[in-house]
Structure formats: C-alpha cells, structure tokens
C-alpha cells in the first residue's frame, strides 16, 4: 500500500516529505537496554561518520531503571546535534516523583549545557490530559495528541492511544523546524518549547504548561 499525503486516503502526519530510518531493538519478547544503546549509537554514527542529516530520534518506548550506558549514548547523540524525543509514559504517574525512563534523563554535559531531551505527554482531541498519561512539572516538557490516533500498520490503518502516539507528533515538528533552516538542535528545541499553546490540563504539571 502506498502512503502519500494529499491522496484522499488514510492519514497525513505532521511532516509530509521526510526520510525515516528505523532502529529495531524491541521484539515479541521485549528488548534490552544494550540494544537501545546500540540503536542510538548507530544513528549517531550515521550522522558523524557518514554525513546523514539526522535531526532527532523518536523514542516511543520505555521501561527499566536508570542506565548510565543509555544516558551516555543519549549525550553522544546530543553532542552530534541530535534531539532525543521521548514518550513520558502511560502510568498516570508524576515523573517528578517517580522517574520514567528514558524520558527522565537530563541530557546535558559540561561542554553542552543545553538539554537534548524533549519529554512528551499525551492529550485528547479536546485538549485534556489523556487519562493514562504521565506528567511532571519539571520532567515532562509539553503535550501532543496521543488519544485515538489513526496510524499505519502492515495491513492498513488502526487506532491507538498512548504517549507513544504523542511523541512522533513532536518529532515531526522538529523535522519541520529543521526544514525551515533552523539547523541547531538547541535552537529547534527552544523553538518547539517556546511556541507551545497554553493548555489548562497541562498547567503546573509540565515544563511549558502547553501543547505542541
């Protein structure tokens, strides 16, 4: 099946002319943190050694505790000018109090003072915080649509809900910013977070208090 914007069939995403590279480390029996590190380092290598213009990784996954190895891999990607867009989690939890990884990683270094992480909560079509979404006044940056999202599957289309559906909306917006000539990852992050729309359901429970 051919998926194309403007053909009157299916759905159109946030960005309609973009190259997407997948890095698979999860399977039917879950996956490993070492696999996530290898996938992220693969993208970093594609950018630093092979010159691919990779702006961000879209990370609609979560689970496990803190990993220094993953923290370091995210920072390596950040040092290469890549943003790490992460799903906040689906536990109706305050991430300020109980960390949800990978979205809770704070990705700054002595040589790179800006954070390469953007953590995304889920909102409904009416702007409310999705009933399942994690949140956090200091750890979750913004909200994006994540309830009842129609997306592509191998057999056609299906309806899903989760912060995993909200995250790609933000990644698509990051790619759009890059297409307009904003080449610095830190500037793109600033632009995304500075232009959120104030949203009552996110006020006081997210960094920006707004949605994409």
mmCIF file with all atom_site columns, C-alpha atoms in Angstrom:
data_model
loop_
_atom_site.group_PDB
_atom_site.id
_atom_site.type_symbol
_atom_site.label_atom_id
_atom_site.label_alt_id
_atom_site.label_comp_id
_atom_site.label_asym_id
_atom_site.label_entity_id
_atom_site.label_seq_id
_atom_site.pdbx_PDB_ins_code
_atom_site.Cartn_x
_atom_site.Cartn_y
_atom_site.Cartn_z
_atom_site.occupancy
_atom_site.B_iso_or_equiv
_atom_site.pdbx_formal_charge
_atom_site.auth_seq_id
_atom_site.auth_comp_id
_atom_site.auth_asym_id
_atom_site.auth_atom_id
_atom_site.pdbx_PDB_model_num
ATOM 1   C CA . UNK A 1 1   ? 0.000   0.000   0.000  1.00 0.00 ? 1   UNK A CA 1
ATOM 2   C CA . UNK A 1 2   ? 1.312   3.430   -0.924 1.00 0.00 ? 2   UNK A CA 1
ATOM 3   C CA . UNK A 1 3   ? 1.066   6.012   1.836  1.00 0.00 ? 3   UNK A CA 1
ATOM 4   C CA . UNK A 1 4   ? 1.105   9.526   0.465  1.00 0.00 ? 4   UNK A CA 1
ATOM 5   C CA . UNK A 1 5   ? -0.152  12.884  1.730  1.00 0.00 ? 5   UNK A CA 1
ATOM 6   C CA . UNK A 1 6   ? -2.949  14.546  -0.215 1.00 0.00 ? 6   UNK A CA 1
ATOM 7   C CA . UNK A 1 7   ? -4.216  11.404  -1.966 1.00 0.00 ? 7   UNK A CA 1
ATOM 8   C CA . UNK A 1 8   ? -7.559  11.384  -0.155 1.00 0.00 ? 8   UNK A CA 1
ATOM 9   C CA . UNK A 1 9   ? -6.800  8.112   1.603  1.00 0.00 ? 9   UNK A CA 1
ATOM 10  C CA . UNK A 1 10  ? -5.644  7.240   5.089  1.00 0.00 ? 10  UNK A CA 1
ATOM 11  C CA . UNK A 1 11  ? -3.898  9.824   7.217  1.00 0.00 ? 11  UNK A CA 1
ATOM 12  C CA . UNK A 1 12  ? -1.254  12.539  6.880  1.00 0.00 ? 12  UNK A CA 1
ATOM 13  C CA . UNK A 1 13  ? 1.336   13.074  9.563  1.00 0.00 ? 13  UNK A CA 1
ATOM 14  C CA . UNK A 1 14  ? 2.986   16.224  10.841 1.00 0.00 ? 14  UNK A CA 1
ATOM 15  C CA . UNK A 1 15  ? 5.747   16.123  8.228  1.00 0.00 ? 15  UNK A CA 1
ATOM 16  C CA . UNK A 1 16  ? 4.958   15.026  4.668  1.00 0.00 ? 16  UNK A CA 1
ATOM 17  C CA . UNK A 1 17  ? 8.353   14.891  2.954  1.00 0.00 ? 17  UNK A CA 1
ATOM 18  C CA . UNK A 1 18  ? 10.850  13.252  5.238  1.00 0.00 ? 18  UNK A CA 1
ATOM 19  C CA . UNK A 1 19  ? 13.189  10.288  5.319  1.00 0.00 ? 19  UNK A CA 1
ATOM 20  C CA . UNK A 1 20  ? 12.741  7.959   8.296  1.00 0.00 ? 20  UNK A CA 1
ATOM 21  C CA . UNK A 1 21  ? 15.309  5.368   9.378  1.00 0.00 ? 21  UNK A CA 1
ATOM 22  C CA . UNK A 1 22  ? 14.251  2.672   11.818 1.00 0.00 ? 22  UNK A CA 1
ATOM 23  C CA . UNK A 1 23  ? 16.407  1.181   14.548 1.00 0.00 ? 23  UNK A CA 1
ATOM 24  C CA . UNK A 1 24  ? 14.807  -2.000  15.842 1.00 0.00 ? 24  UNK A CA 1
ATOM 25  C CA . UNK A 1 25  ? 15.833  -3.317  19.249 1.00 0.00 ? 25  UNK A CA 1
ATOM 26  C CA . UNK A 1 26  ? 12.438  -4.472  20.544 1.00 0.00 ? 26  UNK A CA 1
ATOM 27  C CA . UNK A 1 27  ? 10.733  -7.687  19.505 1.00 0.00 ? 27  UNK A CA 1
ATOM 28  C CA . UNK A 1 28  ? 7.999   -10.098 20.612 1.00 0.00 ? 28  UNK A CA 1
ATOM 29  C CA . UNK A 1 29  ? 9.915   -10.811 23.835 1.00 0.00 ? 29  UNK A CA 1
ATOM 30  C CA . UNK A 1 30  ? 10.764  -7.177  24.630 1.00 0.00 ? 30  UNK A CA 1
ATOM 31  C CA . UNK A 1 31  ? 14.357  -5.964  24.284 1.00 0.00 ? 31  UNK A CA 1
ATOM 32  C CA . UNK A 1 32  ? 17.397  -4.772  26.166 1.00 0.00 ? 32  UNK A CA 1
ATOM 33  C CA . UNK A 1 33  ? 18.959  -1.505  27.216 1.00 0.00 ? 33  UNK A CA 1
ATOM 34  C CA . UNK A 1 34  ? 22.146  -2.562  25.447 1.00 0.00 ? 34  UNK A CA 1
ATOM 35  C CA . UNK A 1 35  ? 20.082  -2.877  22.268 1.00 0.00 ? 35  UNK A CA 1
ATOM 36  C CA . UNK A 1 36  ? 18.738  0.658   22.746 1.00 0.00 ? 36  UNK A CA 1
ATOM 37  C CA . UNK A 1 37  ? 22.291  1.938   23.203 1.00 0.00 ? 37  UNK A CA 1
ATOM 38  C CA . UNK A 1 38  ? 23.424  0.152   20.036 1.00 0.00 ? 38  UNK A CA 1
ATOM 39  C CA . UNK A 1 39  ? 20.497  1.570   18.038 1.00 0.00 ? 39  UNK A CA 1
ATOM 40  C CA . UNK A 1 40  ? 21.142  5.116   19.220 1.00 0.00 ? 40  UNK A CA 1
ATOM 41  C CA . UNK A 1 41  ? 24.877  4.851   18.586 1.00 0.00 ? 41  UNK A CA 1
ATOM 42  C CA . UNK A 1 42  ? 24.074  3.586   15.083 1.00 0.00 ? 42  UNK A CA 1
ATOM 43  C CA . UNK A 1 43  ? 22.194  6.813   14.328 1.00 0.00 ? 43  UNK A CA 1
ATOM 44  C CA . UNK A 1 44  ? 24.968  8.909   15.857 1.00 0.00 ? 44  UNK A CA 1
ATOM 45  C CA . UNK A 1 45  ? 27.495  7.110   13.662 1.00 0.00 ? 45  UNK A CA 1
ATOM 46  C CA . UNK A 1 46  ? 25.368  7.682   10.564 1.00 0.00 ? 46  UNK A CA 1
ATOM 47  C CA . UNK A 1 47  ? 25.443  11.401  11.288 1.00 0.00 ? 47  UNK A CA 1
ATOM 48  C CA . UNK A 1 48  ? 29.030  11.862  12.428 1.00 0.00 ? 48  UNK A CA 1
ATOM 49  C CA . UNK A 1 49  ? 30.873  9.478   10.085 1.00 0.00 ? 49  UNK A CA 1
ATOM 50  C CA . UNK A 1 50  ? 28.531  9.221   7.113  1.00 0.00 ? 50  UNK A CA 1
ATOM 51  C CA . UNK A 1 51  ? 27.095  12.737  6.976  1.00 0.00 ? 51  UNK A CA 1
ATOM 52  C CA . UNK A 1 52  ? 23.385  11.920  7.196  1.00 0.00 ? 52  UNK A CA 1
ATOM 53  C CA . UNK A 1 53  ? 21.309  14.878  8.334  1.00 0.00 ? 53  UNK A CA 1
ATOM 54  C CA . UNK A 1 54  ? 19.630  13.158  11.283 1.00 0.00 ? 54  UNK A CA 1
ATOM 55  C CA . UNK A 1 55  ? 17.814  15.796  13.343 1.00 0.00 ? 55  UNK A CA 1
ATOM 56  C CA . UNK A 1 56  ? 16.207  13.682  16.060 1.00 0.00 ? 56  UNK A CA 1
ATOM 57  C CA . UNK A 1 57  ? 15.286  10.205  17.198 1.00 0.00 ? 57  UNK A CA 1
ATOM 58  C CA . UNK A 1 58  ? 11.662  9.401   18.058 1.00 0.00 ? 58  UNK A CA 1
ATOM 59  C CA . UNK A 1 59  ? 11.554  7.152   21.114 1.00 0.00 ? 59  UNK A CA 1
ATOM 60  C CA . UNK A 1 60  ? 8.099   5.727   21.709 1.00 0.00 ? 60  UNK A CA 1
ATOM 61  C CA . UNK A 1 61  ? 9.291   3.166   24.223 1.00 0.00 ? 61  UNK A CA 1
ATOM 62  C CA . UNK A 1 62  ? 10.043  2.948   27.913 1.00 0.00 ? 62  UNK A CA 1
ATOM 63  C CA . UNK A 1 63  ? 10.790  0.714   30.845 1.00 0.00 ? 63  UNK A CA 1
ATOM 64  C CA . UNK A 1 64  ? 13.644  -0.292  33.065 1.00 0.00 ? 64  UNK A CA 1
ATOM 65  C CA . UNK A 1 65  ? 15.588  1.753   35.561 1.00 0.00 ? 65  UNK A CA 1
ATOM 66  C CA . UNK A 1 66  ? 18.387  4.246   35.199 1.00 0.00 ? 66  UNK A CA 1
ATOM 67  C CA . UNK A 1 67  ? 21.209  3.211   32.871 1.00 0.00 ? 67  UNK A CA 1
ATOM 68  C CA . UNK A 1 68  ? 24.461  5.144   32.728 1.00 0.00 ? 68  UNK A CA 1
ATOM 69  C CA . UNK A 1 69  ? 25.206  3.495   29.387 1.00 0.00 ? 69  UNK A CA 1
ATOM 70  C CA . UNK A 1 70  ? 21.965  4.812   27.883 1.00 0.00 ? 70  UNK A CA 1
ATOM 71  C CA . UNK A 1 71  ? 22.489  8.218   29.465 1.00 0.00 ? 71  UNK A CA 1
ATOM 72  C CA . UNK A 1 72  ? 25.915  8.347   27.825 1.00 0.00 ? 72  UNK A CA 1
ATOM 73  C CA . UNK A 1 73  ? 24.529  7.240   24.436 1.00 0.00 ? 73  UNK A CA 1
ATOM 74  C CA . UNK A 1 74  ? 21.866  9.971   24.540 1.00 0.00 ? 74  UNK A CA 1
ATOM 75  C CA . UNK A 1 75  ? 24.564  12.503  25.359 1.00 0.00 ? 75  UNK A CA 1
ATOM 76  C CA . UNK A 1 76  ? 26.721  11.271  22.465 1.00 0.00 ? 76  UNK A CA 1
ATOM 77  C CA . UNK A 1 77  ? 23.759  11.825  20.160 1.00 0.00 ? 77  UNK A CA 1
ATOM 78  C CA . UNK A 1 78  ? 23.195  15.268  21.667 1.00 0.00 ? 78  UNK A CA 1
ATOM 79  C CA . UNK A 1 79  ? 26.841  16.163  21.145 1.00 0.00 ? 79  UNK A CA 1
ATOM 80  C CA . UNK A 1 80  ? 26.335  15.242  17.485 1.00 0.00 ? 80  UNK A CA 1
ATOM 81  C CA . UNK A 1 81  ? 23.386  17.667  17.262 1.00 0.00 ? 81  UNK A CA 1
ATOM 82  C CA . UNK A 1 82  ? 20.524  15.190  17.610 1.00 0.00 ? 82  UNK A CA 1
ATOM 83  C CA . UNK A 1 83  ? 17.469  15.583  19.831 1.00 0.00 ? 83  UNK A CA 1
ATOM 84  C CA . UNK A 1 84  ? 16.033  12.643  21.768 1.00 0.00 ? 84  UNK A CA 1
ATOM 85  C CA . UNK A 1 85  ? 12.217  12.854  21.744 1.00 0.00 ? 85  UNK A CA 1
ATOM 86  C CA . UNK A 1 86  ? 10.749  10.515  24.363 1.00 0.00 ? 86  UNK A CA 1
ATOM 87  C CA . UNK A 1 87  ? 7.342   9.295   25.478 1.00 0.00 ? 87  UNK A CA 1
ATOM 88  C CA . UNK A 1 88  ? 6.598   10.378  29.052 1.00 0.00 ? 88  UNK A CA 1
ATOM 89  C CA . UNK A 1 89  ? 4.903   7.072   29.893 1.00 0.00 ? 89  UNK A CA 1
ATOM 90  C CA . UNK A 1 90  ? 1.420   5.645   30.331 1.00 0.00 ? 90  UNK A CA 1
ATOM 91  C CA . UNK A 1 91  ? 1.220   5.012   34.082 1.00 0.00 ? 91  UNK A CA 1
ATOM 92  C CA . UNK A 1 92  ? -0.776  8.112   35.127 1.00 0.00 ? 92  UNK A CA 1
ATOM 93  C CA . UNK A 1 93  ? 2.311   8.914   37.165 1.00 0.00 ? 93  UNK A CA 1
ATOM 94  C CA . UNK A 1 94  ? 4.095   12.072  38.263 1.00 0.00 ? 94  UNK A CA 1
ATOM 95  C CA . UNK A 1 95  ? 7.548   11.693  36.724 1.00 0.00 ? 95  UNK A CA 1
ATOM 96  C CA . UNK A 1 96  ? 8.903   14.332  39.097 1.00 0.00 ? 96  UNK A CA 1
ATOM 97  C CA . UNK A 1 97  ? 8.304   11.869  41.946 1.00 0.00 ? 97  UNK A CA 1
ATOM 98  C CA . UNK A 1 98  ? 8.841   8.536   40.182 1.00 0.00 ? 98  UNK A CA 1
ATOM 99  C CA . UNK A 1 99  ? 11.232  8.547   37.250 1.00 0.00 ? 99  UNK A CA 1
ATOM 100 C CA . UNK A 1 100 ? 10.125  7.073   33.928 1.00 0.00 ? 100 UNK A CA 1
ATOM 101 C CA . UNK A 1 101 ? 12.979  6.233   31.602 1.00 0.00 ? 101 UNK A CA 1
ATOM 102 C CA . UNK A 1 102 ? 14.142  7.154   29.072 1.00 0.00 ? 102 UNK A CA 1
ATOM 103 C CA . UNK A 1 103 ? 12.115  10.395  29.264 1.00 0.00 ? 103 UNK A CA 1
ATOM 104 C CA . UNK A 1 104 ? 13.522  11.319  32.698 1.00 0.00 ? 104 UNK A CA 1
ATOM 105 C CA . UNK A 1 105 ? 17.127  11.507  31.550 1.00 0.00 ? 105 UNK A CA 1
ATOM 106 C CA . UNK A 1 106 ? 18.554  15.016  31.858 1.00 0.00 ? 106 UNK A CA 1
ATOM 107 C CA . UNK A 1 107 ? 20.940  15.199  28.933 1.00 0.00 ? 107 UNK A CA 1
ATOM 108 C CA . UNK A 1 108 ? 23.451  17.979  29.444 1.00 0.00 ? 108 UNK A CA 1
ATOM 109 C CA . UNK A 1 109 ? 27.223  17.921  29.692 1.00 0.00 ? 109 UNK A CA 1
ATOM 110 C CA . UNK A 1 110 ? 29.933  20.351  30.747 1.00 0.00 ? 110 UNK A CA 1
ATOM 111 C CA . UNK A 1 111 ? 30.664  21.137  27.115 1.00 0.00 ? 111 UNK A CA 1
ATOM 112 C CA . UNK A 1 112 ? 26.987  21.139  26.040 1.00 0.00 ? 112 UNK A CA 1
ATOM 113 C CA . UNK A 1 113 ? 24.828  22.995  28.579 1.00 0.00 ? 113 UNK A CA 1
ATOM 114 C CA . UNK A 1 114 ? 21.545  22.563  26.681 1.00 0.00 ? 114 UNK A CA 1
ATOM 115 C CA . UNK A 1 115 ? 19.344  19.514  27.235 1.00 0.00 ? 115 UNK A CA 1
ATOM 116 C CA . UNK A 1 116 ? 18.900  17.276  24.181 1.00 0.00 ? 116 UNK A CA 1
ATOM 117 C CA . UNK A 1 117 ? 15.795  15.587  25.669 1.00 0.00 ? 117 UNK A CA 1
ATOM 118 C CA . UNK A 1 118 ? 12.157  16.505  24.944 1.00 0.00 ? 118 UNK A CA 1
ATOM 119 C CA . UNK A 1 119 ? 9.651   14.524  27.050 1.00 0.00 ? 119 UNK A CA 1
ATOM 120 C CA . UNK A 1 120 ? 6.102   14.321  25.694 1.00 0.00 ? 120 UNK A CA 1
ATOM 121 C CA . UNK A 1 121 ? 2.774   13.803  27.492 1.00 0.00 ? 121 UNK A CA 1
ATOM 122 C CA . UNK A 1 122 ? -0.452  12.791  25.728 1.00 0.00 ? 122 UNK A CA 1
ATOM 123 C CA . UNK A 1 123 ? -3.552  14.932  25.316 1.00 0.00 ? 123 UNK A CA 1
ATOM 124 C CA . UNK A 1 124 ? -7.004  14.213  23.922 1.00 0.00 ? 124 UNK A CA 1
ATOM 125 C CA . UNK A 1 125 ? -8.661  15.842  20.922 1.00 0.00 ? 125 UNK A CA 1
ATOM 126 C CA . UNK A 1 126 ? -10.336 18.318  23.286 1.00 0.00 ? 126 UNK A CA 1
ATOM 127 C CA . UNK A 1 127 ? -7.062  19.293  24.958 1.00 0.00 ? 127 UNK A CA 1
ATOM 128 C CA . UNK A 1 128 ? -7.395  17.329  28.179 1.00 0.00 ? 128 UNK A CA 1
ATOM 129 C CA . UNK A 1 129 ? -4.573  15.301  29.617 1.00 0.00 ? 129 UNK A CA 1
ATOM 130 C CA . UNK A 1 130 ? -5.105  11.707  28.482 1.00 0.00 ? 130 UNK A CA 1
ATOM 131 C CA . UNK A 1 131 ? -6.267  9.513   31.356 1.00 0.00 ? 131 UNK A CA 1
ATOM 132 C CA . UNK A 1 132 ? -3.196  7.258   31.049 1.00 0.00 ? 132 UNK A CA 1
ATOM 133 C CA . UNK A 1 133 ? -0.522  9.913   30.509 1.00 0.00 ? 133 UNK A CA 1
ATOM 134 C CA . UNK A 1 134 ? 2.388   10.567  32.835 1.00 0.00 ? 134 UNK A CA 1
ATOM 135 C CA . UNK A 1 135 ? 3.163   14.188  33.640 1.00 0.00 ? 135 UNK A CA 1
ATOM 136 C CA . UNK A 1 136 ? 5.716   16.261  35.553 1.00 0.00 ? 136 UNK A CA 1
ATOM 137 C CA . UNK A 1 137 ? 6.178   19.968  36.220 1.00 0.00 ? 137 UNK A CA 1
ATOM 138 C CA . UNK A 1 138 ? 9.949   19.695  35.811 1.00 0.00 ? 138 UNK A CA 1
ATOM 139 C CA . UNK A 1 139 ? 10.373  16.481  33.816 1.00 0.00 ? 139 UNK A CA 1
ATOM 140 C CA . UNK A 1 140 ? 7.700   16.474  31.076 1.00 0.00 ? 140 UNK A CA 1
ATOM 141 C CA . UNK A 1 141 ? 8.113   19.298  28.586 1.00 0.00 ? 141 UNK A CA 1
ATOM 142 C CA . UNK A 1 142 ? 4.844   19.522  26.638 1.00 0.00 ? 142 UNK A CA 1
ATOM 143 C CA . UNK A 1 143 ? 1.796   17.639  25.448 1.00 0.00 ? 143 UNK A CA 1
ATOM 144 C CA . UNK A 1 144 ? 0.802   16.399  21.988 1.00 0.00 ? 144 UNK A CA 1
ATOM 145 C CA . UNK A 1 145 ? -2.126  14.400  20.569 1.00 0.00 ? 145 UNK A CA 1
ATOM 146 C CA . UNK A 1 146 ? -1.978  10.816  21.794 1.00 0.00 ? 146 UNK A CA 1
ATOM 147 C CA . UNK A 1 147 ? -5.549  9.593   22.296 1.00 0.00 ? 147 UNK A CA 1
ATOM 148 C CA . UNK A 1 148 ? -7.382  7.884   19.457 1.00 0.00 ? 148 UNK A CA 1
ATOM 149 C CA . UNK A 1 149 ? -4.654  8.390   16.865 1.00 0.00 ? 149 UNK A CA 1
ATOM 150 C CA . UNK A 1 150 ? -5.138  6.686   13.499 1.00 0.00 ? 150 UNK A CA 1
ATOM 151 C CA . UNK A 1 151 ? -1.852  5.350   12.199 1.00 0.00 ? 151 UNK A CA 1
ATOM 152 C CA . UNK A 1 152 ? -0.464  2.941   9.656  1.00 0.00 ? 152 UNK A CA 1
ATOM 153 C CA . UNK A 1 153 ? 0.001   -0.769  10.335 1.00 0.00 ? 153 UNK A CA 1
ATOM 154 C CA . UNK A 1 154 ? 1.165   -3.520  7.943  1.00 0.00 ? 154 UNK A CA 1
ATOM 155 C CA . UNK A 1 155 ? -2.422  -4.324  6.990  1.00 0.00 ? 155 UNK A CA 1
ATOM 156 C CA . UNK A 1 156 ? -3.595  -0.720  6.581  1.00 0.00 ? 156 UNK A CA 1
ATOM 157 C CA . UNK A 1 157 ? -4.699  1.552   9.434  1.00 0.00 ? 157 UNK A CA 1
ATOM 158 C CA . UNK A 1 158 ? -5.505  1.204   13.124 1.00 0.00 ? 158 UNK A CA 1
ATOM 159 C CA . UNK A 1 159 ? -6.448  3.388   16.094 1.00 0.00 ? 159 UNK A CA 1
ATOM 160 C CA . UNK A 1 160 ? -4.070  3.632   19.056 1.00 0.00 ? 160 UNK A CA 1
ATOM 161 C CA . UNK A 1 161 ? -3.626  5.658   22.227 1.00 0.00 ? 161 UNK A CA 1
ATOM 162 C CA . UNK A 1 162 ? -0.520  6.356   24.303 1.00 0.00 ? 162 UNK A CA 1
ATOM 163 C CA . UNK A 1 163 ? 2.326   8.768   24.811 1.00 0.00 ? 163 UNK A CA 1
ATOM 164 C CA . UNK A 1 164 ? 3.974   6.645   22.123 1.00 0.00 ? 164 UNK A CA 1
ATOM 165 C CA . UNK A 1 165 ? 1.487   8.201   19.690 1.00 0.00 ? 165 UNK A CA 1
ATOM 166 C CA . UNK A 1 166 ? 2.121   11.721  21.002 1.00 0.00 ? 166 UNK A CA 1
ATOM 167 C CA . UNK A 1 167 ? 5.895   11.518  20.675 1.00 0.00 ? 167 UNK A CA 1
ATOM 168 C CA . UNK A 1 168 ? 6.085   11.281  16.843 1.00 0.00 ? 168 UNK A CA 1
ATOM 169 C CA . UNK A 1 169 ? 3.979   14.439  16.516 1.00 0.00 ? 169 UNK A CA 1
ATOM 170 C CA . UNK A 1 170 ? 6.773   16.339  18.257 1.00 0.00 ? 170 UNK A CA 1
ATOM 171 C CA . UNK A 1 171 ? 9.488   14.596  16.245 1.00 0.00 ? 171 UNK A CA 1
ATOM 172 C CA . UNK A 1 172 ? 7.697   15.579  13.051 1.00 0.00 ? 172 UNK A CA 1
ATOM 173 C CA . UNK A 1 173 ? 7.561   19.190  14.216 1.00 0.00 ? 173 UNK A CA 1
ATOM 174 C CA . UNK A 1 174 ? 11.289  19.078  14.962 1.00 0.00 ? 174 UNK A CA 1
ATOM 175 C CA . UNK A 1 175 ? 11.925  17.920  11.391 1.00 0.00 ? 175 UNK A CA 1
ATOM 176 C CA . UNK A 1 176 ? 9.724   20.735  10.060 1.00 0.00 ? 176 UNK A CA 1
ATOM 177 C CA . UNK A 1 177 ? 11.776  23.270  12.040 1.00 0.00 ? 177 UNK A CA 1
ATOM 178 C CA . UNK A 1 178 ? 14.945  21.841  10.520 1.00 0.00 ? 178 UNK A CA 1
ATOM 179 C CA . UNK A 1 179 ? 13.445  22.053  7.018  1.00 0.00 ? 179 UNK A CA 1
ATOM 180 C CA . UNK A 1 180 ? 12.881  25.782  7.543  1.00 0.00 ? 180 UNK A CA 1
ATOM 181 C CA . UNK A 1 181 ? 16.579  26.305  8.091  1.00 0.00 ? 181 UNK A CA 1
ATOM 182 C CA . UNK A 1 182 ? 16.891  26.046  11.869 1.00 0.00 ? 182 UNK A CA 1
ATOM 183 C CA . UNK A 1 183 ? 19.977  23.857  11.899 1.00 0.00 ? 183 UNK A CA 1
ATOM 184 C CA . UNK A 1 184 ? 20.976  23.980  15.569 1.00 0.00 ? 184 UNK A CA 1
ATOM 185 C CA . UNK A 1 185 ? 19.383  21.252  17.687 1.00 0.00 ? 185 UNK A CA 1
ATOM 186 C CA . UNK A 1 186 ? 19.342  23.538  20.711 1.00 0.00 ? 186 UNK A CA 1
ATOM 187 C CA . UNK A 1 187 ? 17.595  26.279  18.695 1.00 0.00 ? 187 UNK A CA 1
ATOM 188 C CA . UNK A 1 188 ? 14.999  23.800  17.414 1.00 0.00 ? 188 UNK A CA 1
ATOM 189 C CA . UNK A 1 189 ? 14.331  22.613  20.957 1.00 0.00 ? 189 UNK A CA 1
ATOM 190 C CA . UNK A 1 190 ? 13.965  26.206  22.127 1.00 0.00 ? 190 UNK A CA 1
ATOM 191 C CA . UNK A 1 191 ? 11.572  26.979  19.262 1.00 0.00 ? 191 UNK A CA 1
ATOM 192 C CA . UNK A 1 192 ? 9.392   23.933  19.953 1.00 0.00 ? 192 UNK A CA 1
ATOM 193 C CA . UNK A 1 193 ? 9.101   24.674  23.668 1.00 0.00 ? 193 UNK A CA 1
ATOM 194 C CA . UNK A 1 194 ? 8.715   28.450  23.256 1.00 0.00 ? 194 UNK A CA 1
ATOM 195 C CA . UNK A 1 195 ? 5.787   28.172  20.841 1.00 0.00 ? 195 UNK A CA 1
ATOM 196 C CA . UNK A 1 196 ? 3.509   25.781  22.736 1.00 0.00 ? 196 UNK A CA 1
ATOM 197 C CA . UNK A 1 197 ? -0.136  26.729  23.114 1.00 0.00 ? 197 UNK A CA 1
ATOM 198 C CA . UNK A 1 198 ? -1.110  27.231  26.746 1.00 0.00 ? 198 UNK A CA 1
ATOM 199 C CA . UNK A 1 199 ? -3.345  24.335  27.782 1.00 0.00 ? 199 UNK A CA 1
ATOM 200 C CA . UNK A 1 200 ? -5.225  24.222  31.075 1.00 0.00 ? 200 UNK A CA 1
ATOM 201 C CA . UNK A 1 201 ? -4.798  20.477  31.545 1.00 0.00 ? 201 UNK A CA 1
ATOM 202 C CA . UNK A 1 202 ? -1.003  20.834  31.324 1.00 0.00 ? 202 UNK A CA 1
ATOM 203 C CA . UNK A 1 203 ? -0.663  23.914  33.520 1.00 0.00 ? 203 UNK A CA 1
ATOM 204 C CA . UNK A 1 204 ? 1.514   23.221  36.541 1.00 0.00 ? 204 UNK A CA 1
ATOM 205 C CA . UNK A 1 205 ? 2.179   19.608  35.509 1.00 0.00 ? 205 UNK A CA 1
ATOM 206 C CA . UNK A 1 206 ? 4.530   20.198  32.560 1.00 0.00 ? 206 UNK A CA 1
ATOM 207 C CA . UNK A 1 207 ? 7.528   22.432  31.947 1.00 0.00 ? 207 UNK A CA 1
ATOM 208 C CA . UNK A 1 208 ? 5.801   24.638  29.354 1.00 0.00 ? 208 UNK A CA 1
ATOM 209 C CA . UNK A 1 209 ? 2.219   24.237  30.513 1.00 0.00 ? 209 UNK A CA 1
ATOM 210 C CA . UNK A 1 210 ? 1.244   23.833  26.873 1.00 0.00 ? 210 UNK A CA 1
ATOM 211 C CA . UNK A 1 211 ? 0.758   21.591  23.859 1.00 0.00 ? 211 UNK A CA 1
ATOM 212 C CA . UNK A 1 212 ? 2.653   21.321  20.603 1.00 0.00 ? 212 UNK A CA 1
#
